[in-house]
Amino acid sequence: QVQLVESGGGLVQAGGSLRLSCTVSGRTFSSYRMGWFRQAPGKEREFVAHITLSGGGTFYADSVKGRFTISRDNAKNTVYLQMNSLKPEDTAVYYCAAGTGFTILTMKRPHEYDYWGQGTQVTVSS
């Protein structure tokens, strides 16, 4: 089975930065497109970013465009989410997810992904 483990969350002041990592084991990492999602208390899980197999294509939610950067290192089986200029509204549990066969529409839908990590908490104080 495929296993995803996130790390790098924590408490940061508004305007600060964090880098999340998600390491994948169990299958060929380079076969999966990867996504980051987040879920705040009382809210639905929402799309944050997505990256293609080689890393040549990246996609972002409007709310994080220009502040967050998704990248991957296929040699290390790891996908990253660099988060800059953090805002209190970025506070959430962040999840990485893996899947195949996406379109521009389906990459934003949580149920289209096959595998999920356990999540890592990001808290941004004002």
JSON list of C-alpha atoms in Angstrom, two decimals:
[
{"chain": "A", "resi": 1, "resn": "GLN", "atom": "CA", "xyz": [0.00, 0.00, 0.00]},
{"chain": "A", "resi": 2, "resn": "VAL", "atom": "CA", "xyz": [0.97, 3.61, -0.50]},
{"chain": "A", "resi": 3, "resn": "GLN", "atom": "CA", "xyz": [1.75, 5.58, 2.64]},
{"chain": "A", "resi": 4, "resn": "LEU", "atom": "CA", "xyz": [2.04, 9.36, 2.89]},
{"chain": "A", "resi": 5, "resn": "VAL", "atom": "CA", "xyz": [3.59, 11.11, 5.87]},
{"chain": "A", "resi": 6, "resn": "GLU", "atom": "CA", "xyz": [3.46, 14.89, 6.24]},
{"chain": "A", "resi": 7, "resn": "SER", "atom": "CA", "xyz": [5.77, 16.98, 8.39]},
{"chain": "A", "resi": 8, "resn": "GLY", "atom": "CA", "xyz": [6.78, 20.59, 8.89]},
{"chain": "A", "resi": 9, "resn": "GLY", "atom": "CA", "xyz": [3.65, 22.08, 10.41]},
{"chain": "A", "resi": 10, "resn": "GLY", "atom": "CA", "xyz": [3.72, 24.34, 13.44]},
{"chain": "A", "resi": 11, "resn": "LEU", "atom": "CA", "xyz": [2.91, 27.73, 14.91]},
{"chain": "A", "resi": 12, "resn": "VAL", "atom": "CA", "xyz": [4.07, 30.84, 13.06]},
{"chain": "A", "resi": 13, "resn": "GLN", "atom": "CA", "xyz": [3.29, 34.53, 13.21]},
{"chain": "A", "resi": 14, "resn": "ALA", "atom": "CA", "xyz": [1.46, 36.25, 10.38]},
{"chain": "A", "resi": 15, "resn": "GLY", "atom": "CA", "xyz": [3.87, 37.11, 7.60]},
{"chain": "A", "resi": 16, "resn": "GLY", "atom": "CA", "xyz": [6.10, 34.16, 8.40]},
{"chain": "A", "resi": 17, "resn": "SER", "atom": "CA", "xyz": [6.96, 31.05, 6.42]},
{"chain": "A", "resi": 18, "resn": "LEU", "atom": "CA", "xyz": [6.76, 27.28, 6.76]},
{"chain": "A", "resi": 19, "resn": "ARG", "atom": "CA", "xyz": [7.72, 24.42, 4.49]},
{"chain": "A", "resi": 20, "resn": "LEU", "atom": "CA", "xyz": [5.65, 21.28, 4.58]},
{"chain": "A", "resi": 21, "resn": "SER", "atom": "CA", "xyz": [7.00, 17.96, 3.36]},
{"chain": "A", "resi": 22, "resn": "CYS", "atom": "CA", "xyz": [5.19, 14.79, 2.38]},
{"chain": "A", "resi": 23, "resn": "THR", "atom": "CA", "xyz": [7.16, 11.59, 1.90]},
{"chain": "A", "resi": 24, "resn": "VAL", "atom": "CA", "xyz": [5.57, 8.72, -0.02]},
{"chain": "A", "resi": 25, "resn": "SER", "atom": "CA", "xyz": [6.42, 5.04, 0.34]},
{"chain": "A", "resi": 26, "resn": "GLY", "atom": "CA", "xyz": [5.06, 1.79, -1.00]},
{"chain": "A", "resi": 27, "resn": "ARG", "atom": "CA", "xyz": [4.79, 2.50, -4.72]},
{"chain": "A", "resi": 28, "resn": "THR", "atom": "CA", "xyz": [6.61, 4.41, -7.41]},
{"chain": "A", "resi": 29, "resn": "PHE", "atom": "CA", "xyz": [6.30, 8.03, -6.33]},
{"chain": "A", "resi": 30, "resn": "SER", "atom": "CA", "xyz": [6.89, 9.36, -9.84]},
{"chain": "A", "resi": 31, "resn": "SER", "atom": "CA", "xyz": [3.71, 7.59, -11.00]},
{"chain": "A", "resi": 32, "resn": "TYR", "atom": "CA", "xyz": [1.50, 9.84, -8.90]},
{"chain": "A", "resi": 33, "resn": "ARG", "atom": "CA", "xyz": [0.40, 13.38, -9.28]},
{"chain": "A", "resi": 34, "resn": "MET", "atom": "CA", "xyz": [0.33, 15.07, -5.90]},
{"chain": "A", "resi": 35, "resn": "GLY", "atom": "CA", "xyz": [-1.95, 17.55, -4.22]},
{"chain": "A", "resi": 36, "resn": "TRP", "atom": "CA", "xyz": [-2.09, 19.57, -1.04]},
{"chain": "A", "resi": 37, "resn": "PHE", "atom": "CA", "xyz": [-5.39, 20.27, 0.68]},
{"chain": "A", "resi": 38, "resn": "ARG", "atom": "CA", "xyz": [-6.33, 21.93, 3.96]},
{"chain": "A", "resi": 39, "resn": "GLN", "atom": "CA", "xyz": [-9.20, 21.78, 6.37]},
{"chain": "A", "resi": 40, "resn": "ALA", "atom": "CA", "xyz": [-10.04, 24.36, 8.99]},
{"chain": "A", "resi": 41, "resn": "PRO", "atom": "CA", "xyz": [-12.35, 23.57, 11.92]},
{"chain": "A", "resi": 42, "resn": "GLY", "atom": "CA", "xyz": [-15.97, 23.47, 10.82]},
{"chain": "A", "resi": 43, "resn": "LYS", "atom": "CA", "xyz": [-15.09, 23.80, 7.15]},
{"chain": "A", "resi": 44, "resn": "GLU", "atom": "CA", "xyz": [-14.81, 21.43, 4.22]},
{"chain": "A", "resi": 45, "resn": "ARG", "atom": "CA", "xyz": [-11.48, 20.21, 2.96]},
{"chain": "A", "resi": 46, "resn": "GLU", "atom": "CA", "xyz": [-10.28, 22.60, 0.29]},
{"chain": "A", "resi": 47, "resn": "PHE", "atom": "CA", "xyz": [-7.81, 22.42, -2.54]},
{"chain": "A", "resi": 48, "resn": "VAL", "atom": "CA", "xyz": [-4.50, 24.25, -2.11]},
{"chain": "A", "resi": 49, "resn": "ALA", "atom": "CA", "xyz": [-2.08, 23.09, -4.82]},
{"chain": "A", "resi": 50, "resn": "HIS", "atom": "CA", "xyz": [-1.34, 20.32, -7.30]},
{"chain": "A", "resi": 51, "resn": "ILE", "atom": "CA", "xyz": [1.74, 19.17, -9.18]},
{"chain": "A", "resi": 52, "resn": "THR", "atom": "CA", "xyz": [2.18, 16.95, -12.22]},
{"chain": "A", "resi": 53, "resn": "LEU", "atom": "CA", "xyz": [4.34, 13.84, -12.45]},
{"chain": "A", "resi": 54, "resn": "SER", "atom": "CA", "xyz": [7.56, 15.55, -13.47]},
{"chain": "A", "resi": 55, "resn": "GLY", "atom": "CA", "xyz": [6.87, 18.75, -11.57]},
{"chain": "A", "resi": 56, "resn": "GLY", "atom": "CA", "xyz": [6.61, 20.74, -14.76]},
{"chain": "A", "resi": 57, "resn": "GLY", "atom": "CA", "xyz": [3.02, 21.73, -14.12]},
{"chain": "A", "resi": 58, "resn": "THR", "atom": "CA", "xyz": [1.73, 23.36, -10.96]},
{"chain": "A", "resi": 59, "resn": "PHE", "atom": "CA", "xyz": [-1.71, 24.63, -10.04]},
{"chain": "A", "resi": 60, "resn": "TYR", "atom": "CA", "xyz": [-2.89, 26.72, -7.10]},
{"chain": "A", "resi": 61, "resn": "ALA", "atom": "CA", "xyz": [-6.02, 27.91, -5.38]},
{"chain": "A", "resi": 62, "resn": "ASP", "atom": "CA", "xyz": [-6.54, 31.62, -5.88]},
{"chain": "A", "resi": 63, "resn": "SER", "atom": "CA", "xyz": [-6.25, 32.18, -2.14]},
{"chain": "A", "resi": 64, "resn": "VAL", "atom": "CA", "xyz": [-2.62, 31.00, -2.06]},
{"chain": "A", "resi": 65, "resn": "LYS", "atom": "CA", "xyz": [-1.38, 31.94, -5.53]},
{"chain": "A", "resi": 66, "resn": "GLY", "atom": "CA", "xyz": [1.80, 33.99, -5.31]},
{"chain": "A", "resi": 67, "resn": "ARG", "atom": "CA", "xyz": [2.42, 32.97, -1.67]},
{"chain": "A", "resi": 68, "resn": "PHE", "atom": "CA", "xyz": [2.66, 29.17, -1.79]},
{"chain": "A", "resi": 69, "resn": "THR", "atom": "CA", "xyz": [4.87, 27.00, -4.00]},
{"chain": "A", "resi": 70, "resn": "ILE", "atom": "CA", "xyz": [4.45, 23.28, -4.57]},
{"chain": "A", "resi": 71, "resn": "SER", "atom": "CA", "xyz": [7.42, 21.23, -5.72]},
{"chain": "A", "resi": 72, "resn": "ARG", "atom": "CA", "xyz": [8.56, 17.62, -5.78]},
{"chain": "A", "resi": 73, "resn": "ASP", "atom": "CA", "xyz": [11.78, 15.64, -5.65]},
{"chain": "A", "resi": 74, "resn": "ASN", "atom": "CA", "xyz": [11.17, 12.27, -7.29]},
{"chain": "A", "resi": 75, "resn": "ALA", "atom": "CA", "xyz": [14.56, 10.99, -6.15]},
{"chain": "A", "resi": 76, "resn": "LYS", "atom": "CA", "xyz": [13.49, 11.56, -2.53]},
{"chain": "A", "resi": 77, "resn": "ASN", "atom": "CA", "xyz": [9.84, 10.49, -2.98]},
{"chain": "A", "resi": 78, "resn": "THR", "atom": "CA", "xyz": [8.83, 13.80, -1.47]},
{"chain": "A", "resi": 79, "resn": "VAL", "atom": "CA", "xyz": [6.51, 16.66, -2.32]},
{"chain": "A", "resi": 80, "resn": "TYR", "atom": "CA", "xyz": [6.87, 20.06, -0.66]},
{"chain": "A", "resi": 81, "resn": "LEU", "atom": "CA", "xyz": [4.67, 23.05, 0.02]},
{"chain": "A", "resi": 82, "resn": "GLN", "atom": "CA", "xyz": [6.58, 26.25, 0.68]},
{"chain": "A", "resi": 83, "resn": "MET", "atom": "CA", "xyz": [4.27, 28.71, 2.37]},
{"chain": "A", "resi": 84, "resn": "ASN", "atom": "CA", "xyz": [5.28, 32.37, 2.56]},
{"chain": "A", "resi": 85, "resn": "SER", "atom": "CA", "xyz": [3.48, 35.50, 3.77]},
{"chain": "A", "resi": 86, "resn": "LEU", "atom": "CA", "xyz": [1.24, 33.36, 5.93]},
{"chain": "A", "resi": 87, "resn": "LYS", "atom": "CA", "xyz": [-2.07, 34.77, 7.13]},
{"chain": "A", "resi": 88, "resn": "PRO", "atom": "CA", "xyz": [-4.29, 33.76, 10.06]},
{"chain": "A", "resi": 89, "resn": "GLU", "atom": "CA", "xyz": [-6.82, 32.43, 7.55]},
{"chain": "A", "resi": 90, "resn": "ASP", "atom": "CA", "xyz": [-4.23, 29.88, 6.41]},
{"chain": "A", "resi": 91, "resn": "THR", "atom": "CA", "xyz": [-4.65, 28.13, 9.77]},
{"chain": "A", "resi": 92, "resn": "ALA", "atom": "CA", "xyz": [-5.76, 24.55, 9.11]},
{"chain": "A", "resi": 93, "resn": "VAL", "atom": "CA", "xyz": [-4.70, 20.94, 9.04]},
{"chain": "A", "resi": 94, "resn": "TYR", "atom": "CA", "xyz": [-2.78, 20.41, 5.81]},
{"chain": "A", "resi": 95, "resn": "TYR", "atom": "CA", "xyz": [-2.97, 17.11, 3.97]},
{"chain": "A", "resi": 96, "resn": "CYS", "atom": "CA", "xyz": [-1.03, 15.73, 1.04]},
{"chain": "A", "resi": 97, "resn": "ALA", "atom": "CA", "xyz": [-2.70, 13.34, -1.38]},
{"chain": "A", "resi": 98, "resn": "ALA", "atom": "CA", "xyz": [-1.69, 11.15, -4.32]},
{"chain": "A", "resi": 99, "resn": "GLY", "atom": "CA", "xyz": [-3.56, 10.02, -7.38]},
{"chain": "A", "resi": 100, "resn": "THR", "atom": "CA", "xyz": [-3.62, 9.56, -11.15]},
{"chain": "A", "resi": 101, "resn": "GLY", "atom": "CA", "xyz": [-5.64, 10.59, -14.17]},
{"chain": "A", "resi": 102, "resn": "PHE", "atom": "CA", "xyz": [-6.54, 14.16, -13.26]},
{"chain": "A", "resi": 103, "resn": "THR", "atom": "CA", "xyz": [-8.05, 16.97, -15.27]},
{"chain": "A", "resi": 104, "resn": "ILE", "atom": "CA", "xyz": [-8.06, 20.67, -14.49]},
{"chain": "A", "resi": 105, "resn": "LEU", "atom": "CA", "xyz": [-11.37, 20.17, -12.71]},
{"chain": "A", "resi": 106, "resn": "THR", "atom": "CA", "xyz": [-10.82, 16.88, -10.92]},
{"chain": "A", "resi": 107, "resn": "MET", "atom": "CA", "xyz": [-7.47, 17.84, -9.39]},
{"chain": "A", "resi": 108, "resn": "LYS", "atom": "CA", "xyz": [-9.39, 20.16, -7.05]},
{"chain": "A", "resi": 109, "resn": "ARG", "atom": "CA", "xyz": [-11.74, 17.47, -5.78]},
{"chain": "A", "resi": 110, "resn": "PRO", "atom": "CA", "xyz": [-10.59, 15.55, -2.67]},
{"chain": "A", "resi": 111, "resn": "HIS", "atom": "CA", "xyz": [-12.48, 12.38, -3.56]},
{"chain": "A", "resi": 112, "resn": "GLU", "atom": "CA", "xyz": [-10.51, 12.05, -6.83]},
{"chain": "A", "resi": 113, "resn": "TYR", "atom": "CA", "xyz": [-7.33, 11.23, -4.89]},
{"chain": "A", "resi": 114, "resn": "ASP", "atom": "CA", "xyz": [-6.47, 7.66, -3.96]},
{"chain": "A", "resi": 115, "resn": "TYR", "atom": "CA", "xyz": [-4.16, 8.08, -0.99]},
{"chain": "A", "resi": 116, "resn": "TRP", "atom": "CA", "xyz": [-3.92, 10.57, 1.87]},
{"chain": "A", "resi": 117, "resn": "GLY", "atom": "CA", "xyz": [-1.55, 11.47, 4.64]},
{"chain": "A", "resi": 118, "resn": "GLN", "atom": "CA", "xyz": [-2.56, 11.95, 8.26]},
{"chain": "A", "resi": 119, "resn": "GLY", "atom": "CA", "xyz": [-2.27, 15.74, 8.13]},
{"chain": "A", "resi": 120, "resn": "THR", "atom": "CA", "xyz": [-0.10, 18.32, 9.83]},
{"chain": "A", "resi": 121, "resn": "GLN", "atom": "CA", "xyz": [-1.37, 21.32, 11.79]},
{"chain": "A", "resi": 122, "resn": "VAL", "atom": "CA", "xyz": [-0.46, 24.82, 10.65]},
{"chain": "A", "resi": 123, "resn": "THR", "atom": "CA", "xyz": [-1.41, 27.67, 12.97]},
{"chain": "A", "resi": 124, "resn": "VAL", "atom": "CA", "xyz": [-0.82, 31.29, 12.03]},
{"chain": "A", "resi": 125, "resn": "SER", "atom": "CA", "xyz": [-1.15, 33.83, 14.82]},
{"chain": "A", "resi": 126, "resn": "SER", "atom": "CA", "xyz": [-2.07, 37.46, 14.20]}
]
